[in-house]
Structure formats: structure tokens, C-alpha cells
Coordinates of C-alpha atoms in Angstrom, one line a residue:
Chain V
M22 CA 32.7 -26.2 -5.6
R23 CA 31.4 -25.0 -8.9
I24 CA 28.1 -22.7 -8.2
T25 CA 25.4 -20.9 -10.4
L26 CA 23.3 -18.4 -9.4
I27 CA 20.0 -18.0 -10.7
G28 CA 18.7 -14.5 -9.9
A29 CA 20.5 -11.3 -9.2
G30 CA 18.6 -9.7 -7.1
R31 CA 19.5 -8.6 -3.5
V32 CA 19.6 -12.8 -1.8
A33 CA 21.5 -14.1 -5.0
N34 CA 24.1 -10.7 -4.7
H35 CA 24.5 -10.7 -1.4
L36 CA 25.2 -14.8 -1.7
A37 CA 27.3 -14.8 -4.8
L38 CA 29.8 -12.4 -3.1
V39 CA 30.1 -14.5 0.0
L40 CA 30.2 -17.7 -1.7
E41 CA 33.1 -16.2 -4.3
K42 CA 35.6 -16.1 -1.6
K43 CA 36.0 -20.1 -1.3
H44 CA 34.3 -21.1 -4.5
R45 CA 34.0 -20.6 -7.9
I46 CA 30.9 -18.8 -9.1
V47 CA 30.3 -20.2 -13.0
Q48 CA 27.5 -18.2 -13.9
V49 CA 25.0 -15.8 -13.1
F50 CA 21.3 -16.2 -14.6
S51 CA 18.9 -13.4 -14.7
R52 CA 16.3 -12.2 -17.7
D53 CA 17.5 -8.9 -17.5
K54 CA 20.8 -9.2 -19.4
Q55 CA 21.9 -6.2 -17.8
N56 CA 21.4 -7.3 -14.3
A57 CA 23.2 -10.5 -15.0
Q58 CA 26.3 -8.9 -16.2
N59 CA 26.2 -6.3 -12.9
L60 CA 26.6 -9.3 -10.8
A61 CA 28.4 -11.6 -13.0
D62 CA 31.4 -9.0 -13.1
R63 CA 31.3 -8.5 -9.3
V64 CA 32.6 -12.4 -9.1
N65 CA 34.2 -13.2 -12.7
A66 CA 31.2 -15.2 -13.5
E67 CA 29.4 -15.7 -17.0
A68 CA 26.3 -13.6 -17.4
I69 CA 23.4 -15.5 -19.1
N70 CA 20.0 -14.5 -20.0
Q71 CA 18.9 -17.8 -21.3
I72 CA 17.9 -20.5 -19.5
E73 CA 19.5 -23.1 -22.3
Q74 CA 23.0 -21.2 -21.8
L75 CA 23.0 -22.8 -18.6
N76 CA 26.6 -24.8 -18.1
R77 CA 26.0 -28.4 -17.1
Q78 CA 29.2 -28.3 -15.0
T79 CA 28.1 -27.3 -12.1
D80 CA 27.9 -28.8 -8.0
L81 CA 25.2 -26.7 -6.8
V82 CA 22.2 -24.3 -8.6
I83 CA 21.3 -21.2 -6.1
I84 CA 17.7 -20.1 -7.2
A85 CA 17.3 -16.9 -5.8
V86 CA 14.3 -15.3 -7.1
S87 CA 10.8 -14.2 -5.8
D88 CA 8.9 -17.0 -4.4
Q89 CA 6.2 -17.0 -7.3
A90 CA 8.9 -17.4 -10.0
I91 CA 10.5 -20.7 -8.3
S92 CA 7.9 -23.3 -9.8
E93 CA 8.1 -22.3 -13.2
L94 CA 11.6 -21.6 -13.3
I95 CA 12.7 -25.2 -11.7
K96 CA 11.3 -27.5 -14.9
N97 CA 13.1 -25.6 -17.2
V98 CA 16.5 -25.1 -15.0
S99 CA 16.4 -29.3 -13.9
Q100 CA 16.6 -29.8 -18.2
Y101 CA 20.1 -28.1 -18.2
V102 CA 21.7 -29.3 -15.0
P103 CA 20.0 -32.8 -14.4
D104 CA 22.6 -33.9 -12.5
S105 CA 23.5 -30.8 -10.5
L106 CA 22.2 -30.5 -6.9
I107 CA 19.6 -27.3 -6.9
V108 CA 18.3 -25.3 -4.0
H109 CA 15.8 -22.2 -3.6
T110 CA 16.5 -19.6 -0.9
S111 CA 12.9 -19.3 0.0
G112 CA 11.1 -19.1 3.3
S113 CA 8.0 -20.1 2.6
T114 CA 8.1 -22.5 -0.6
S115 CA 8.3 -26.1 0.5
L116 CA 11.3 -28.4 -0.9
S117 CA 8.2 -30.3 -2.6
V118 CA 8.2 -27.7 -5.3
L119 CA 12.0 -28.3 -6.6
T120 CA 11.3 -32.3 -5.9
E121 CA 8.0 -32.7 -8.6
S122 CA 10.6 -31.5 -11.4
H123 CA 14.3 -32.3 -10.2
L124 CA 15.8 -35.4 -8.1
R125 CA 18.7 -33.8 -6.0
A126 CA 16.6 -30.5 -4.4
G127 CA 17.2 -28.6 -1.2
V128 CA 17.0 -25.4 0.5
F129 CA 19.5 -22.8 1.8
Y130 CA 17.1 -20.3 3.9
P131 CA 19.1 -17.3 5.3
L132 CA 16.8 -15.7 7.9
Q133 CA 17.9 -12.1 7.3
T134 CA 16.6 -8.9 5.4
F135 CA 19.1 -7.8 2.8
S136 CA 19.6 -4.8 1.0
F137 CA 21.9 -3.6 -1.8
E138 CA 23.3 -0.8 0.4
R139 CA 24.2 -2.8 3.7
E140 CA 26.7 -5.4 4.4
V141 CA 25.4 -8.4 5.6
N142 CA 26.9 -9.7 8.9
W143 CA 26.8 -13.7 7.8
S144 CA 28.3 -15.4 10.9
D145 CA 25.2 -13.9 13.0
T146 CA 22.5 -14.8 10.1
P147 CA 21.0 -18.1 10.9
L148 CA 20.7 -20.5 8.0
F149 CA 18.4 -23.1 7.5
V150 CA 18.9 -26.0 5.4
E151 CA 17.1 -29.4 3.8
A152 CA 17.8 -31.7 1.7
T153 CA 16.3 -34.8 -0.2
N154 CA 19.2 -37.2 0.4
T155 CA 21.5 -37.2 3.2
Q156 CA 24.6 -36.4 1.4
D157 CA 23.4 -33.2 -0.3
L158 CA 22.2 -32.3 3.3
N159 CA 26.0 -32.8 4.5
V160 CA 27.2 -30.6 1.5
L161 CA 24.6 -28.2 2.2
T162 CA 25.4 -27.8 6.3
E163 CA 29.1 -27.8 5.2
L164 CA 28.8 -24.9 3.1
A165 CA 26.3 -23.2 5.7
N166 CA 28.9 -23.5 8.3
E167 CA 31.6 -22.1 5.7
L168 CA 29.2 -18.5 6.2
S169 CA 27.2 -18.6 9.5
D170 CA 27.8 -19.7 13.3
C171 CA 23.9 -20.6 13.4
V172 CA 23.1 -23.3 10.8
Y173 CA 20.0 -25.7 11.2
Q174 CA 18.6 -28.5 9.8
Y175 CA 14.8 -27.6 9.2
S176 CA 11.8 -29.1 7.7
S177 CA 10.0 -26.8 5.6
K178 CA 7.1 -26.7 7.7
Q179 CA 9.8 -25.4 10.6
R180 CA 11.1 -22.8 8.0
Q181 CA 7.4 -21.5 7.2
T182 CA 6.6 -20.9 10.6
L183 CA 9.6 -18.6 11.1
H184 CA 9.5 -17.0 7.8
L185 CA 5.8 -16.4 8.6
A186 CA 6.9 -15.1 11.8
A187 CA 9.7 -12.9 10.5
V188 CA 7.2 -10.7 8.3
F189 CA 6.1 -9.3 11.4
A190 CA 9.2 -9.2 13.1
C191 CA 11.1 -7.3 10.6
N192 CA 8.5 -6.3 7.5
F193 CA 5.7 -5.0 9.6
S194 CA 8.1 -3.5 12.6
N195 CA 9.9 -1.6 9.4
Y196 CA 6.5 -0.3 8.2
C197 CA 6.0 0.9 11.9
Y198 CA 9.0 2.6 11.0
D199 CA 7.9 4.2 8.0
M200 CA 4.3 5.2 8.8
A201 CA 6.4 6.6 12.0
K202 CA 8.5 8.8 9.7
Q203 CA 5.4 9.8 7.6
I204 CA 3.9 11.2 10.7
V205 CA 6.7 13.4 11.8
D206 CA 7.9 14.3 8.2
A207 CA 4.5 16.1 7.6
E208 CA 5.2 18.1 10.5
S209 CA 8.6 18.7 9.8
V210 CA 9.4 17.1 13.4
D211 CA 13.1 15.3 12.8
F212 CA 12.8 11.6 12.7
N213 CA 16.1 11.0 13.9
L214 CA 14.5 12.2 17.4
L215 CA 12.9 8.8 17.3
F216 CA 16.2 6.6 16.8
P217 CA 16.6 6.2 20.5
L218 CA 13.3 4.8 21.1
I219 CA 13.5 2.5 18.1
M220 CA 16.9 0.7 19.1
E221 CA 15.7 0.8 22.9
T222 CA 12.3 -0.9 21.5
A223 CA 14.8 -3.7 19.3
N224 CA 17.1 -4.2 22.5
K225 CA 14.5 -4.8 25.2
A226 CA 12.4 -7.3 23.0
T227 CA 15.7 -9.2 22.1
Q228 CA 16.3 -9.3 25.8
N229 CA 13.0 -9.3 27.6
D230 CA 9.5 -11.0 26.5
P231 CA 8.3 -8.6 24.0
Q232 CA 4.7 -9.1 25.8
K233 CA 6.3 -8.0 28.9
M234 CA 8.0 -4.9 27.4
Q235 CA 4.6 -3.7 25.8
T236 CA 4.0 0.0 26.8
G237 CA 1.8 2.8 25.6
P238 CA -1.7 4.0 25.6
A239 CA -3.1 1.0 24.2
M240 CA -1.7 -1.2 26.9
R241 CA -2.9 1.2 29.3
G242 CA -6.4 1.6 27.9
D243 CA -6.2 4.9 27.6
Q244 CA -9.4 6.3 25.6
N245 CA -8.3 10.2 25.9
I246 CA -5.3 9.6 23.9
L247 CA -6.3 6.9 21.4
S248 CA -9.0 9.0 20.2
K249 CA -6.8 11.8 20.4
H250 CA -4.3 10.2 18.3
R251 CA -6.8 8.7 16.0
N252 CA -8.5 12.6 15.2
L253 CA -5.0 13.9 14.5
L254 CA -4.7 11.3 11.7
I255 CA -7.9 12.0 10.6
N256 CA -7.6 15.5 10.5
A257 CA -4.2 14.7 8.6
H258 CA -6.2 12.9 5.8
R259 CA -4.3 9.7 6.7
A260 CA -7.5 7.3 7.4
D261 CA -5.4 4.7 6.3
L262 CA -2.8 4.9 9.2
E263 CA -6.2 5.5 11.6
N264 CA -7.1 2.6 10.7
I265 CA -4.0 1.2 11.3
Y266 CA -3.7 2.8 14.9
K267 CA -7.3 1.4 15.5
I268 CA -6.8 -2.3 14.7
M269 CA -3.2 -2.2 16.2
S270 CA -4.5 -0.6 19.4
D271 CA -7.1 -3.0 19.5
G272 CA -4.6 -6.0 19.4
I273 CA -2.5 -4.6 22.1
F274 CA -5.4 -4.3 24.4
N275 CA -7.1 -7.5 23.9
T276 CA -3.6 -9.3 24.6
H277 CA -3.1 -7.5 27.9
H278 CA -6.8 -7.5 29.2
S279 CA -8.9 -10.0 27.9
K280 CA -6.6 -12.9 29.7
Chain G
M13 CA 16.5 22.0 44.2
R14 CA 13.9 20.2 46.0
I15 CA 11.5 18.3 43.8
T16 CA 8.2 16.4 44.6
L17 CA 7.2 13.5 42.6
I18 CA 3.2 12.5 41.8
G19 CA 3.1 9.0 40.9
A20 CA 5.0 5.9 41.5
G21 CA 5.3 4.1 37.7
R22 CA 8.3 3.3 35.5
V23 CA 8.5 7.1 34.6
A24 CA 8.4 8.6 38.4
N25 CA 10.9 5.7 39.4
H26 CA 13.6 6.4 36.7
L27 CA 13.2 10.2 37.0
A28 CA 13.5 10.1 40.5
L29 CA 16.2 7.7 40.3
V30 CA 18.4 10.1 38.0
L31 CA 17.5 13.3 39.4
E32 CA 18.2 12.3 43.3
K33 CA 21.8 12.4 42.3
K34 CA 21.9 15.9 42.2
H35 CA 18.8 16.8 43.6
R36 CA 16.4 16.2 46.9
I37 CA 13.4 14.3 46.3
V38 CA 11.5 15.5 48.9
Q39 CA 8.1 13.3 49.0
V40 CA 6.6 10.7 46.6
F41 CA 2.6 10.3 46.0
S42 CA 1.0 7.4 45.0
R43 CA -2.7 6.7 45.8
D44 CA -1.0 3.2 46.3
K45 CA 1.2 3.5 49.8
Q46 CA 3.1 0.8 49.1
N47 CA 4.5 1.9 45.6
A48 CA 5.1 5.2 47.0
Q49 CA 7.0 3.6 49.9
N50 CA 8.9 1.6 47.8
L51 CA 10.3 4.4 45.3
A52 CA 10.2 6.6 48.4
D53 CA 12.9 4.1 50.3
R54 CA 15.0 4.3 47.0
V55 CA 15.8 7.9 46.7
N56 CA 15.6 8.9 50.7
A57 CA 12.0 10.5 50.4
E58 CA 8.8 10.8 52.3
A59 CA 5.8 8.4 51.1
I60 CA 2.1 10.0 51.2
N61 CA -1.0 8.6 50.0
Q62 CA -2.9 12.0 50.4
I63 CA -2.7 15.1 48.2
E64 CA -3.2 16.9 51.2
Q65 CA -0.2 15.8 52.8
L66 CA 2.3 17.5 50.2
N67 CA 4.7 20.1 51.5
R68 CA 4.4 23.2 50.6
Q69 CA 8.2 23.9 50.3
T70 CA 9.1 22.4 47.1
D71 CA 10.6 24.0 44.1
L72 CA 9.3 21.6 41.1
V73 CA 6.4 18.7 41.3
I74 CA 6.4 16.4 38.5
I75 CA 3.2 14.6 37.7
A76 CA 4.1 11.5 36.2
V77 CA 1.2 9.6 35.9
S78 CA -1.5 8.2 33.2
D79 CA -2.3 10.9 30.7
Q80 CA -5.9 10.5 31.7
A81 CA -5.2 11.6 35.4
I82 CA -3.5 14.3 35.0
S83 CA -6.5 16.6 34.5
E84 CA -8.1 15.3 37.7
L85 CA -5.0 15.6 39.8
I86 CA -3.8 19.1 38.8
K87 CA -6.6 21.2 40.9
N88 CA -6.2 19.4 44.0
V89 CA -2.6 19.3 43.8
S90 CA -2.4 23.5 42.7
Q91 CA -4.3 24.1 45.8
Y92 CA -1.2 22.6 48.2
V93 CA 1.9 24.0 46.6
P94 CA 0.4 27.1 44.8
D95 CA 3.8 28.5 44.5
S96 CA 6.1 26.0 43.2
L97 CA 6.7 25.2 39.1
I98 CA 4.6 22.3 38.4
V99 CA 5.5 19.8 35.4
H100 CA 3.8 16.8 33.7
T101 CA 5.9 14.5 31.5
S102 CA 3.1 13.2 29.3
G103 CA 3.5 13.0 25.0
S104 CA 0.5 14.2 24.1
T105 CA -0.8 16.0 27.1
S106 CA -1.1 19.9 26.3
L107 CA 0.5 22.5 28.7
S108 CA -2.7 24.0 28.7
V109 CA -4.2 21.0 31.1
L110 CA -2.3 22.6 33.6
T111 CA -2.4 26.2 33.2
E112 CA -6.4 26.0 33.8
S113 CA -5.3 25.2 37.2
H114 CA -2.2 26.6 37.9
L115 CA -0.1 29.3 36.7
R116 CA 3.6 27.7 37.0
A117 CA 3.4 25.1 34.8
G118 CA 5.4 23.3 32.1
V119 CA 6.3 20.3 30.3
F120 CA 9.3 17.4 30.8
Y121 CA 8.4 14.8 28.3
P122 CA 11.2 12.3 28.0
L123 CA 10.5 10.1 24.5
Q124 CA 11.8 7.0 25.6
T125 CA 10.1 3.5 26.5
F126 CA 10.7 2.9 30.1
S127 CA 10.4 -0.3 31.9
F128 CA 11.4 -1.3 35.5
E129 CA 13.6 -4.3 34.6
R130 CA 15.9 -1.6 32.5
E131 CA 18.5 0.9 32.9
V132 CA 17.6 4.0 31.0
N133 CA 20.7 5.7 28.9
W134 CA 19.5 9.3 29.9
S135 CA 22.3 10.8 27.9
D136 CA 20.7 9.5 24.5
T137 CA 17.3 10.0 25.7
P138 CA 15.6 13.3 23.6
L139 CA 14.1 15.5 26.2
F140 CA 11.6 18.0 25.2
V141 CA 10.7 21.0 28.1
E142 CA 7.8 24.0 27.6
A143 CA 6.8 26.1 30.1
T144 CA 4.6 29.0 30.8
N145 CA 7.4 32.0 31.6
T146 CA 10.6 32.4 30.3
Q147 CA 12.3 31.6 34.0
D148 CA 10.6 28.4 34.3
L149 CA 11.7 27.4 30.8
N150 CA 15.0 28.2 31.7
V151 CA 14.8 26.3 34.5
L152 CA 13.7 23.1 33.1
T153 CA 16.2 23.4 30.3
E154 CA 19.0 23.5 33.1
L155 CA 17.6 20.3 34.6
A156 CA 17.1 18.7 31.4
N157 CA 20.6 19.7 30.4
E158 CA 22.2 17.9 33.4
L159 CA 20.3 14.6 32.1
S160 CA 20.4 14.3 28.5
D161 CA 22.8 15.9 25.6
C162 CA 19.6 16.1 23.5
V163 CA 17.2 18.9 24.9
Y164 CA 14.3 20.8 23.3
Q165 CA 12.2 23.3 23.9
Y166 CA 9.1 22.6 21.8
S167 CA 5.4 23.6 21.9
S168 CA 2.5 20.8 22.6
K169 CA 1.2 20.5 19.1
Q170 CA 5.0 19.5 18.0
R171 CA 5.4 17.4 21.1
Q172 CA 2.1 15.5 20.3
T173 CA 3.5 14.8 16.6
L174 CA 6.1 13.1 18.4
H175 CA 4.2 10.7 20.9
L176 CA 1.9 10.2 17.8
A177 CA 4.9 9.0 16.0
A178 CA 6.5 7.1 18.6
V179 CA 3.3 4.7 18.9
F180 CA 3.8 3.6 15.5
A181 CA 8.1 3.3 16.1
C182 CA 7.6 1.5 19.6
N183 CA 4.3 0.3 21.1
F184 CA 3.4 -1.0 17.3
S185 CA 6.7 -2.3 16.4
N186 CA 6.8 -4.1 20.0
Y187 CA 3.8 -5.4 19.4
C188 CA 5.0 -6.9 15.9
Y189 CA 7.4 -9.0 17.9
D190 CA 5.3 -10.1 20.0
M191 CA 2.7 -11.5 17.8
A192 CA 6.1 -12.6 16.1
K193 CA 7.0 -14.8 19.3
Q194 CA 3.3 -15.7 19.7
I195 CA 3.8 -17.2 16.1
V196 CA 7.1 -19.3 16.8
D197 CA 6.0 -20.1 20.5
A198 CA 2.7 -21.7 19.2
E199 CA 5.0 -24.2 17.0
S200 CA 8.0 -24.6 19.4
V201 CA 10.5 -22.5 17.2
D202 CA 13.2 -20.6 19.3
F203 CA 12.3 -16.8 18.9
N204 CA 16.0 -16.2 19.6
L205 CA 16.2 -17.3 15.7
L206 CA 14.9 -14.1 15.0
F207 CA 17.1 -11.4 17.2
P208 CA 19.4 -10.8 14.1
L209 CA 16.7 -9.9 11.8
I210 CA 15.0 -7.8 14.6
M211 CA 18.4 -5.4 15.0
E212 CA 19.3 -5.5 11.5
T213 CA 15.8 -4.2 10.8
A214 CA 16.0 -1.5 13.5
N215 CA 19.8 -0.6 12.6
K216 CA 18.8 -0.5 8.9
A217 CA 15.8 2.2 9.5
T218 CA 18.0 4.3 11.6
Q219 CA 20.7 4.2 9.0
N220 CA 18.2 4.5 6.1
D221 CA 14.5 5.7 5.0
P222 CA 13.0 2.5 6.3
Q223 CA 10.5 3.3 3.1
K224 CA 13.4 2.4 1.1
M225 CA 14.5 -0.2 3.4
Q226 CA 11.1 -2.3 2.9
T227 CA 11.3 -6.1 1.7
G228 CA 9.1 -9.1 1.8
P229 CA 6.2 -10.7 0.1
A230 CA 3.8 -7.4 0.8
M231 CA 6.2 -5.2 -1.0
R232 CA 7.0 -7.4 -3.6
G233 CA 2.9 -8.0 -3.9
D234 CA 3.7 -12.2 -4.3
Q235 CA 0.1 -12.9 -3.8
N236 CA 1.3 -16.7 -3.3
I237 CA 3.2 -16.5 -0.1
L238 CA 0.4 -13.6 1.5
S239 CA -2.5 -15.9 0.9
K240 CA -0.4 -19.0 2.1
H241 CA 0.4 -16.6 5.3
R242 CA -3.1 -15.8 5.9
N243 CA -4.1 -19.6 5.7
L244 CA -1.5 -20.7 8.3
L245 CA -2.9 -18.2 10.8
I246 CA -6.5 -18.7 9.9
N247 CA -5.7 -22.7 10.3
A248 CA -4.1 -21.8 13.8
H249 CA -7.3 -20.0 15.1
R250 CA -5.6 -16.7 14.9
A251 CA -8.3 -14.9 12.8
D252 CA -6.8 -11.4 15.0
L253 CA -3.3 -12.0 13.5
E254 CA -4.8 -12.8 10.2
N255 CA -6.3 -9.6 10.3
I256 CA -3.4 -7.2 11.2
Y257 CA -1.7 -9.3 8.6
K258 CA -4.0 -8.5 6.0
I259 CA -4.2 -4.6 7.0
M260 CA -0.3 -4.0 7.4
S261 CA 0.2 -5.9 3.8
D262 CA -2.5 -3.8 2.2
G263 CA -0.5 -0.7 3.7
I264 CA 2.6 -1.8 2.6
F265 CA 1.6 -2.8 -0.8
N266 CA -0.4 0.9 -1.4
T267 CA 2.7 2.7 -0.2
H268 CA 5.0 1.1 -2.9
H269 CA 3.0 0.5 -5.5
S270 CA 0.2 3.4 -5.7
K271 CA 2.2 6.3 -6.8

């Protein structure tokens, strides 16, 4: 397949690198020419920073940009590649955002957190595909199967539920790690000491029901420790973390005691 | 060593099982006789449910009960084993809570989350020891070294900082997994789909700075997705999760945009 990448961020980079193994990346578009060039150089593609420069000879256009930029881009992109299949890679953007402007539209959503610094284990990464017509759905499914052992044909609604849950399971849990690091850093205590705890917590949530695995002072309703911890945060001038400590502890307590 | 366990919960169980390999567990105390008996049977000890039944012939008494019960128990326990070293296993309870009533006091704190259902990897588990006198500190350090490769002599203040951070890194991250599961369960979407994401998020936080690894709509300041997600939660009658979504997203946004 001849594939065009719209976007040069983390998702675009990781997708381009893995797709280039079996397919031809024709062009990489980014408003920032240097970003486009950096990715294009990695996958032997042409870098462009004007939508008008899009090469019409492409089978698949992948829009991998921030969710809020998709609806603007699609109108413009569709004009220059009217016959190609165009997909986005977003969890929470409906397929209909593309079909308003373009006939052959689809979704190619990888449920994973991407970093420039880290390799992606594609074979374990769940991929969710959707398309307006069956033929394109088959094309996307086949492409997804080349990358991953976990490919699903999901509706926009199911995908949105997954993305919302992923914000809790990934973005919010990562922020919990970040807050923990801020707390130990402020007292010159080594963050590494928490690694076995972080890994065991993640492991047990994937091997057992996390609700049954809950531990800690909030679950026990230990008011002594809860108020001691909140005072520590207030005395450290971290009213922001104290507020989160309260809200999360209330949530845990209510989950385990109000049934 | 002759060791007595006060408590028959998760920490007491896991400690008794690992200590019994090299030491003699003399008695297990729990107010609930059946709980005491269950653990005592596993480690060939005597089960008791009255403090007055404590056997004075013991080298080490380990109080592994909820934090709020320690200060009440120590006065009573000290009377019956006045010459023994008594330690607690709590992260946020100061050594002084014991020394108010007992001379030879210490702390033996494992930084880990314990479940009845799961084995503990003791060699990886950081252990923090503290004691009123050097000789007892050496005894506890030696005992800890038998269990773990990561033994530290930490003050009550440092231990408290670690425990507070552990609440964020473990209890709160686990609650994030729990909330994610509640969200997918409500729409009959499979929680297993999130496992690669959960493991990658934990792995990258322990291999890189979690703040640098943050991803998601809140970090990007994507107001479209943020309000879409909050509306989904409100429409699902989960104002509780919507509130947490807002507070956590604000925290992430401020961490990354207000510097």
C-alpha cells in the first residue's frame, strides 16, 4: 500500500515506523516543516507542510493529529485525495467527523500510550478499526492484523468508552506516580523505592479485580492516617495534592463502605 | 528467634509465613479467635485472643494491626512482655507511639501492598527498620536482610513521607484501575483490553520520569475531549467519577502548563 501520514507526533512516528516495514510511506505532512522532515527522513518519505502538496496517488491517508485538529483538517485533506481511504487514530472522535466531508472514511485506533523515548510492542497493542464500507473495513483489518494479535472491529461508541476508561487507567494512574515522585523528591527520598510497589499494584490489577485488590488507609477508613497525611500536604504548601488526596480517599471509602 | 504476632491480617499472614522458615512463631494474637487460629495453624503457633495469654518467653513481638489500633494495644501488650523487643509494621505511625509505653521498641515496615491471594516477592520488597537502641536496630536489620535485598534504616519522618507517596503510587493508582473497570463494565466492554496500557504506563514510570511520560487530553489541554468525557460520565449518572475526572485533569494541566 501507498500510505500518507498527516501529523508527525508520537502516534504518527510510531505508526510510520512500523508500517514502513511492509508498505511505502509516500508523504509526511506537518505544519512544522522540520517535524515533517524529521519523520520523513526516518521512513524515506517526502516531507510537506502544505495540504495542497498532497500526492493524490495514495491508498491510505492516516490523520494522526490532536483530536481537536481532525475536523478542520479533513475538509481540506479530502479535496486533494478525494478517492483515497482516510482514517483517523483517535479514541474519542466519531467516524462521522470524517464522513461529513469524505466518503471513504475509517478509524485505526491503537489503545496504547506512546512516547518518543520508548519502543512500542505492537503485537500486544489492541487495535480498533471501523470504516464506512465493508471493503475498506477489510483492508484496515488486514493492515491491523499485520501489526497486532489483538484486532477488533468496534463502533465509535465502544471506542469512546475504551478511551474514557484509558484516561483513568493510564493518564490518571501516571499522574498518581508523578504526584508520588513530587512528594518524595521534596524530602530527598528516593523514588526508586516505590518501583516494586508500582509494579505489584499494576500486576495485581491485571490478574485480579482491582476493586478486590484495594488496600490503604482510605479503604480501611483510618481517619487518623487520613488526616495526618492531609496535614503533611498542607504543611508542605501542597493544597493541590491535599485536595486530590481528599477526593480520591472519599471515592475509595464510598466504593467500599456504601454498598 | 522466638517471635509473637499481634494481628492476623494480610501483613501478619505474609510476615508470619516468611519468618517461620528460619524462626519459631510462638503465638498469634487476634481479637477474633478464628482468625488467630487460621494463621497459627499455618505456622505451627499457639492461637490466643486475650492479651493476658501472651507468653513472656519471646524475643520479638510484631504488632501488625491497623494504625489506629497500635497506640491502644501497646500499653496492654507491654505489661505482659516487658523485656521483649516490640515493633510495629506501620508506615505512618511514629516510633514514639511505642516508646511512650515500652522501652525496647522498633519499626519493621515493608513498603508493599499485600493481598491474601498473592505471593509476596520479599527479596524485592524494601524494608525500613528503626529502633530505640543500636543493639535492637542491628537485630532488626539482620532479620530484614534475611528477607530482602533492600533494607534501610530510616527515621519515622522519612518513613512517613514514603507511606504518603505510596498512597498515591499504589492506593490511588489502583483506584484509577478500579474506576476504569467500572466504566468499561457499564458498557459491557472487556477490561482485559486495557492491560497492555496499564502495564506499559507502570513500566515507563519506573524507567523514566513519570512527569515526562504524561500523555492524554488533559496534558494537551484538549477541551473538546475533556468536556465530551465529562458529559459521558454525567449521562451515565456518575457525577462522582466526573468530579474526579475534573480534579485530576486540572492537576495534570496545571503541572504541564503553569510553569
